[in-house]
GROMACS .gro file of N, CA and C in nm:
model
  207
    1LEU      N    1  -4.161   8.984  -0.285
    1LEU     CA    2  -4.073   8.990  -0.400
    1LEU      C    3  -4.146   8.956  -0.528
    2GLY      N    4  -4.237   8.861  -0.521
    2GLY     CA    5  -4.309   8.821  -0.641
    2GLY      C    6  -4.394   8.932  -0.698
    3ILE      N    7  -4.464   9.002  -0.611
    3ILE     CA    8  -4.550   9.111  -0.657
    3ILE      C    9  -4.468   9.236  -0.686
    4GLY      N   10  -4.381   9.271  -0.593
    4GLY     CA   11  -4.305   9.395  -0.608
    4GLY      C   12  -4.205   9.391  -0.721
    5CYS      N   13  -4.108   9.303  -0.711
    5CYS     CA   14  -4.001   9.300  -0.810
    5CYS      C   15  -4.043   9.230  -0.940
    6SER      N   16  -4.085   9.107  -0.929
    6SER     CA   17  -4.119   9.031  -1.049
    6SER      C   18  -4.242   9.087  -1.119
    7GLY      N   19  -4.343   9.120  -1.042
    7GLY     CA   20  -4.466   9.173  -1.101
    7GLY      C   21  -4.443   9.306  -1.170
    8ALA      N   22  -4.375   9.397  -1.102
    8ALA     CA   23  -4.347   9.528  -1.161
    8ALA      C   24  -4.254   9.514  -1.281
    9GLY      N   25  -4.155   9.426  -1.269
    9GLY     CA   26  -4.063   9.405  -1.381
    9GLY      C   27  -4.134   9.349  -1.504
   10TYR      N   28  -4.222   9.254  -1.483
   10TYR     CA   29  -4.297   9.196  -1.594
   10TYR      C   30  -4.387   9.300  -1.659
   11LEU      N   31  -4.454   9.380  -1.577
   11LEU     CA   32  -4.542   9.485  -1.629
   11LEU      C   33  -4.463   9.587  -1.710
   12LEU      N   34  -4.348   9.630  -1.658
   12LEU     CA   35  -4.265   9.726  -1.730
   12LEU      C   36  -4.210   9.665  -1.859
   13TRP      N   37  -4.173   9.537  -1.854
   13TRP     CA   38  -4.121   9.469  -1.972
   13TRP      C   39  -4.227   9.465  -2.083
   14CYS      N   40  -4.348   9.428  -2.048
   14CYS     CA   41  -4.457   9.422  -2.147
   14CYS      C   42  -4.490   9.560  -2.203
   15THR      N   43  -4.489   9.660  -2.117
   15THR     CA   44  -4.516   9.797  -2.162
   15THR      C   45  -4.407   9.843  -2.258
   16ALA      N   46  -4.283   9.811  -2.227
   16ALA     CA   47  -4.172   9.850  -2.315
   16ALA      C   48  -4.182   9.779  -2.450
   17LEU      N   49  -4.221   9.651  -2.450
   17LEU     CA   50  -4.233   9.577  -2.576
   17LEU      C   51  -4.344   9.631  -2.664
   18GLU      N   52  -4.444   9.695  -2.605
   18GLU     CA   53  -4.549   9.758  -2.685
   18GLU      C   54  -4.497   9.879  -2.761
   19ARG      N   55  -4.392   9.941  -2.710
   19ARG     CA   56  -4.346  10.068  -2.766
   19ARG      C   57  -4.216  10.057  -2.845
   20LEU      N   58  -4.134   9.955  -2.816
   20LEU     CA   59  -4.003   9.942  -2.880
   20LEU      C   60  -3.984   9.803  -2.938
   21GLU      N   61  -3.882   9.789  -3.021
   21GLU     CA   62  -3.847   9.658  -3.075
   21GLU      C   63  -3.788   9.572  -2.963
   22ALA      N   64  -3.806   9.442  -2.974
   22ALA     CA   65  -3.758   9.350  -2.871
   22ALA      C   66  -3.607   9.360  -2.851
   23SER      N   67  -3.532   9.380  -2.959
   23SER     CA   68  -3.387   9.389  -2.946
   23SER      C   69  -3.345   9.513  -2.866
   24LYS      N   70  -3.416   9.622  -2.880
   24LYS     CA   71  -3.384   9.743  -2.804
   24LYS      C   72  -3.425   9.729  -2.658
   25VAL      N   73  -3.537   9.663  -2.633
   25VAL     CA   74  -3.581   9.641  -2.495
   25VAL      C   75  -3.484   9.547  -2.424
   26ALA      N   76  -3.438   9.446  -2.494
   26ALA     CA   77  -3.346   9.349  -2.433
   26ALA      C   78  -3.216   9.415  -2.387
   27ALA      N   79  -3.172   9.517  -2.457
   27ALA     CA   80  -3.047   9.585  -2.419
   27ALA      C   81  -3.058   9.649  -2.282
   28TRP      N   82  -3.179   9.688  -2.242
   28TRP     CA   83  -3.198   9.752  -2.112
   28TRP      C   84  -3.175   9.655  -1.996
   29LEU      N   85  -3.180   9.526  -2.022
   29LEU     CA   86  -3.152   9.428  -1.916
   29LEU      C   87  -3.010   9.441  -1.863
   30TYR      N   88  -2.920   9.493  -1.946
   30TYR     CA   89  -2.782   9.509  -1.902
   30TYR      C   90  -2.766   9.616  -1.794
   31LEU      N   91  -2.870   9.696  -1.772
   31LEU     CA   92  -2.865   9.798  -1.666
   31LEU      C   93  -2.896   9.739  -1.529
   32GLU      N   94  -2.942   9.617  -1.523
   32GLU     CA   95  -2.978   9.554  -1.396
   32GLU      C   96  -2.864   9.553  -1.294
   33PRO      N   97  -2.741   9.516  -1.333
   33PRO     CA   98  -2.633   9.520  -1.234
   33PRO      C   99  -2.605   9.661  -1.182
   34LEU      N  100  -2.625   9.762  -1.265
   34LEU     CA  101  -2.603   9.899  -1.220
   34LEU      C  102  -2.707   9.940  -1.116
   35VAL      N  103  -2.830   9.897  -1.137
   35VAL     CA  104  -2.936   9.925  -1.039
   35VAL      C  105  -2.905   9.851  -0.909
   36THR      N  106  -2.856   9.730  -0.920
   36THR     CA  107  -2.819   9.653  -0.802
   36THR      C  108  -2.711   9.724  -0.721
   37VAL      N  109  -2.610   9.775  -0.788
   37VAL     CA  110  -2.504   9.848  -0.719
   37VAL      C  111  -2.559   9.976  -0.658
   38ALA      N  112  -2.644  10.046  -0.731
   38ALA     CA  113  -2.702  10.171  -0.680
   38ALA      C  114  -2.784  10.149  -0.554
   39VAL      N  115  -2.847  10.033  -0.541
   39VAL     CA  116  -2.924  10.002  -0.421
   39VAL      C  117  -2.834   9.947  -0.311
   40ALA      N  118  -2.734   9.866  -0.349
   40ALA     CA  119  -2.647   9.803  -0.250
   40ALA      C  120  -2.558   9.903  -0.177
   41VAL      N  121  -2.522  10.012  -0.242
   41VAL     CA  122  -2.435  10.110  -0.177
   41VAL      C  123  -2.502  10.172  -0.056
   42PRO      N  124  -2.622  10.231  -0.068
   42PRO     CA  125  -2.682  10.291   0.052
   42PRO      C  126  -2.742  10.189   0.150
   43VAL      N  127  -2.796  10.079   0.098
   43VAL     CA  128  -2.866   9.984   0.184
   43VAL      C  129  -2.768   9.892   0.258
   44LEU      N  130  -2.668   9.841   0.187
   44LEU     CA  131  -2.576   9.744   0.245
   44LEU      C  132  -2.437   9.801   0.273
   45ALA      N  133  -2.417   9.926   0.243
   45ALA     CA  134  -2.288   9.994   0.259
   45ALA      C  135  -2.177   9.923   0.180
   46GLU      N  136  -2.211   9.877   0.062
   46GLU     CA  137  -2.114   9.811  -0.024
   46GLU      C  138  -2.017   9.915  -0.080
   47PRO      N  139  -1.889   9.882  -0.083
   47PRO     CA  140  -1.792   9.975  -0.143
   47PRO      C  141  -1.799   9.968  -0.296
   48VAL      N  142  -1.772  10.079  -0.360
   48VAL     CA  143  -1.768  10.085  -0.505
   48VAL      C  144  -1.625  10.113  -0.548
   49GLY      N  145  -1.568  10.018  -0.620
   49GLY     CA  146  -1.429  10.032  -0.664
   49GLY      C  147  -1.418  10.087  -0.804
   50LEU      N  148  -1.297  10.109  -0.845
   50LEU     CA  149  -1.269  10.164  -0.977
   50LEU      C  150  -1.317  10.070  -1.088
   51LEU      N  151  -1.300   9.940  -1.069
   51LEU     CA  152  -1.345   9.844  -1.171
   51LEU      C  153  -1.497   9.843  -1.184
   52THR      N  154  -1.566   9.862  -1.073
   52THR     CA  155  -1.713   9.869  -1.078
   52THR      C  156  -1.758   9.990  -1.158
   53ILE      N  157  -1.694  10.102  -1.134
   53ILE     CA  158  -1.729  10.224  -1.207
   53ILE      C  159  -1.696  10.209  -1.355
   54ALA      N  160  -1.579  10.153  -1.385
   54ALA     CA  161  -1.541  10.132  -1.525
   54ALA      C  162  -1.637  10.037  -1.596
   55GLY      N  163  -1.674   9.930  -1.528
   55GLY     CA  164  -1.770   9.836  -1.585
   55GLY      C  165  -1.906   9.901  -1.608
   56GLY      N  166  -1.949   9.982  -1.513
   56GLY     CA  167  -2.076  10.053  -1.529
   56GLY      C  168  -2.075  10.147  -1.648
   57LEU      N  169  -1.963  10.216  -1.667
   57LEU     CA  170  -1.952  10.306  -1.783
   57LEU      C  171  -1.954  10.228  -1.914
   58LEU      N  172  -1.891  10.111  -1.915
   58LEU     CA  173  -1.894  10.027  -2.035
   58LEU      C  174  -2.036   9.979  -2.065
   59VAL      N  175  -2.109   9.942  -1.961
   59VAL     CA  176  -2.247   9.897  -1.979
   59VAL      C  177  -2.332  10.011  -2.034
   60LEU      N  178  -2.320  10.129  -1.974
   60LEU     CA  179  -2.397  10.244  -2.022
   60LEU      C  180  -2.363  10.279  -2.166
   61THR      N  181  -2.236  10.269  -2.201
   61THR     CA  182  -2.195  10.296  -2.338
   61THR      C  183  -2.257  10.195  -2.435
   62GLY      N  184  -2.255  10.068  -2.396
   62GLY     CA  185  -2.315   9.965  -2.481
   62GLY      C  186  -2.464   9.984  -2.500
   63VAL      N  187  -2.535  10.017  -2.394
   63VAL     CA  188  -2.680  10.040  -2.405
   63VAL      C  189  -2.706  10.163  -2.492
   64PHE      N  190  -2.624  10.266  -2.476
   64PHE     CA  191  -2.640  10.387  -2.557
   64PHE      C  192  -2.621  10.355  -2.706
   65ILE      N  193  -2.518  10.276  -2.736
   65ILE     CA  194  -2.491  10.241  -2.877
   65ILE      C  195  -2.609  10.163  -2.937
   66VAL      N  196  -2.664  10.071  -2.862
   66VAL     CA  197  -2.776   9.990  -2.913
   66VAL      C  198  -2.901  10.077  -2.933
   67GLN      N  199  -2.921  10.176  -2.849
   67GLN     CA  200  -3.043  10.257  -2.857
   67GLN      C  201  -3.036  10.366  -2.964
   68ARG      N  202  -2.918  10.394  -3.017
   68ARG     CA  203  -2.907  10.496  -3.122
   68ARG      C  204  -2.985  10.455  -3.245
   69LYS      N  205  -3.028  10.554  -3.320
   69LYS     CA  206  -3.098  10.525  -3.445
   69LYS      C  207  -3.003  10.521  -3.560
   0.00000   0.00000   0.00000
């Protein structure tokens, strides 16, 4: 986990900070729960409810708004 998840995450974070403002990079952290759900559904057979989908759409909308110029 340290090399795979944390190491790759840190490397991607630093690479993103070289190319974008810190405030725009920070907004991408809100996608983490969506990635967790996307992995949990096939791996753990987690059910996805209407509230999860609605919350995901709200998160995507928020990240989109922050990334606009």
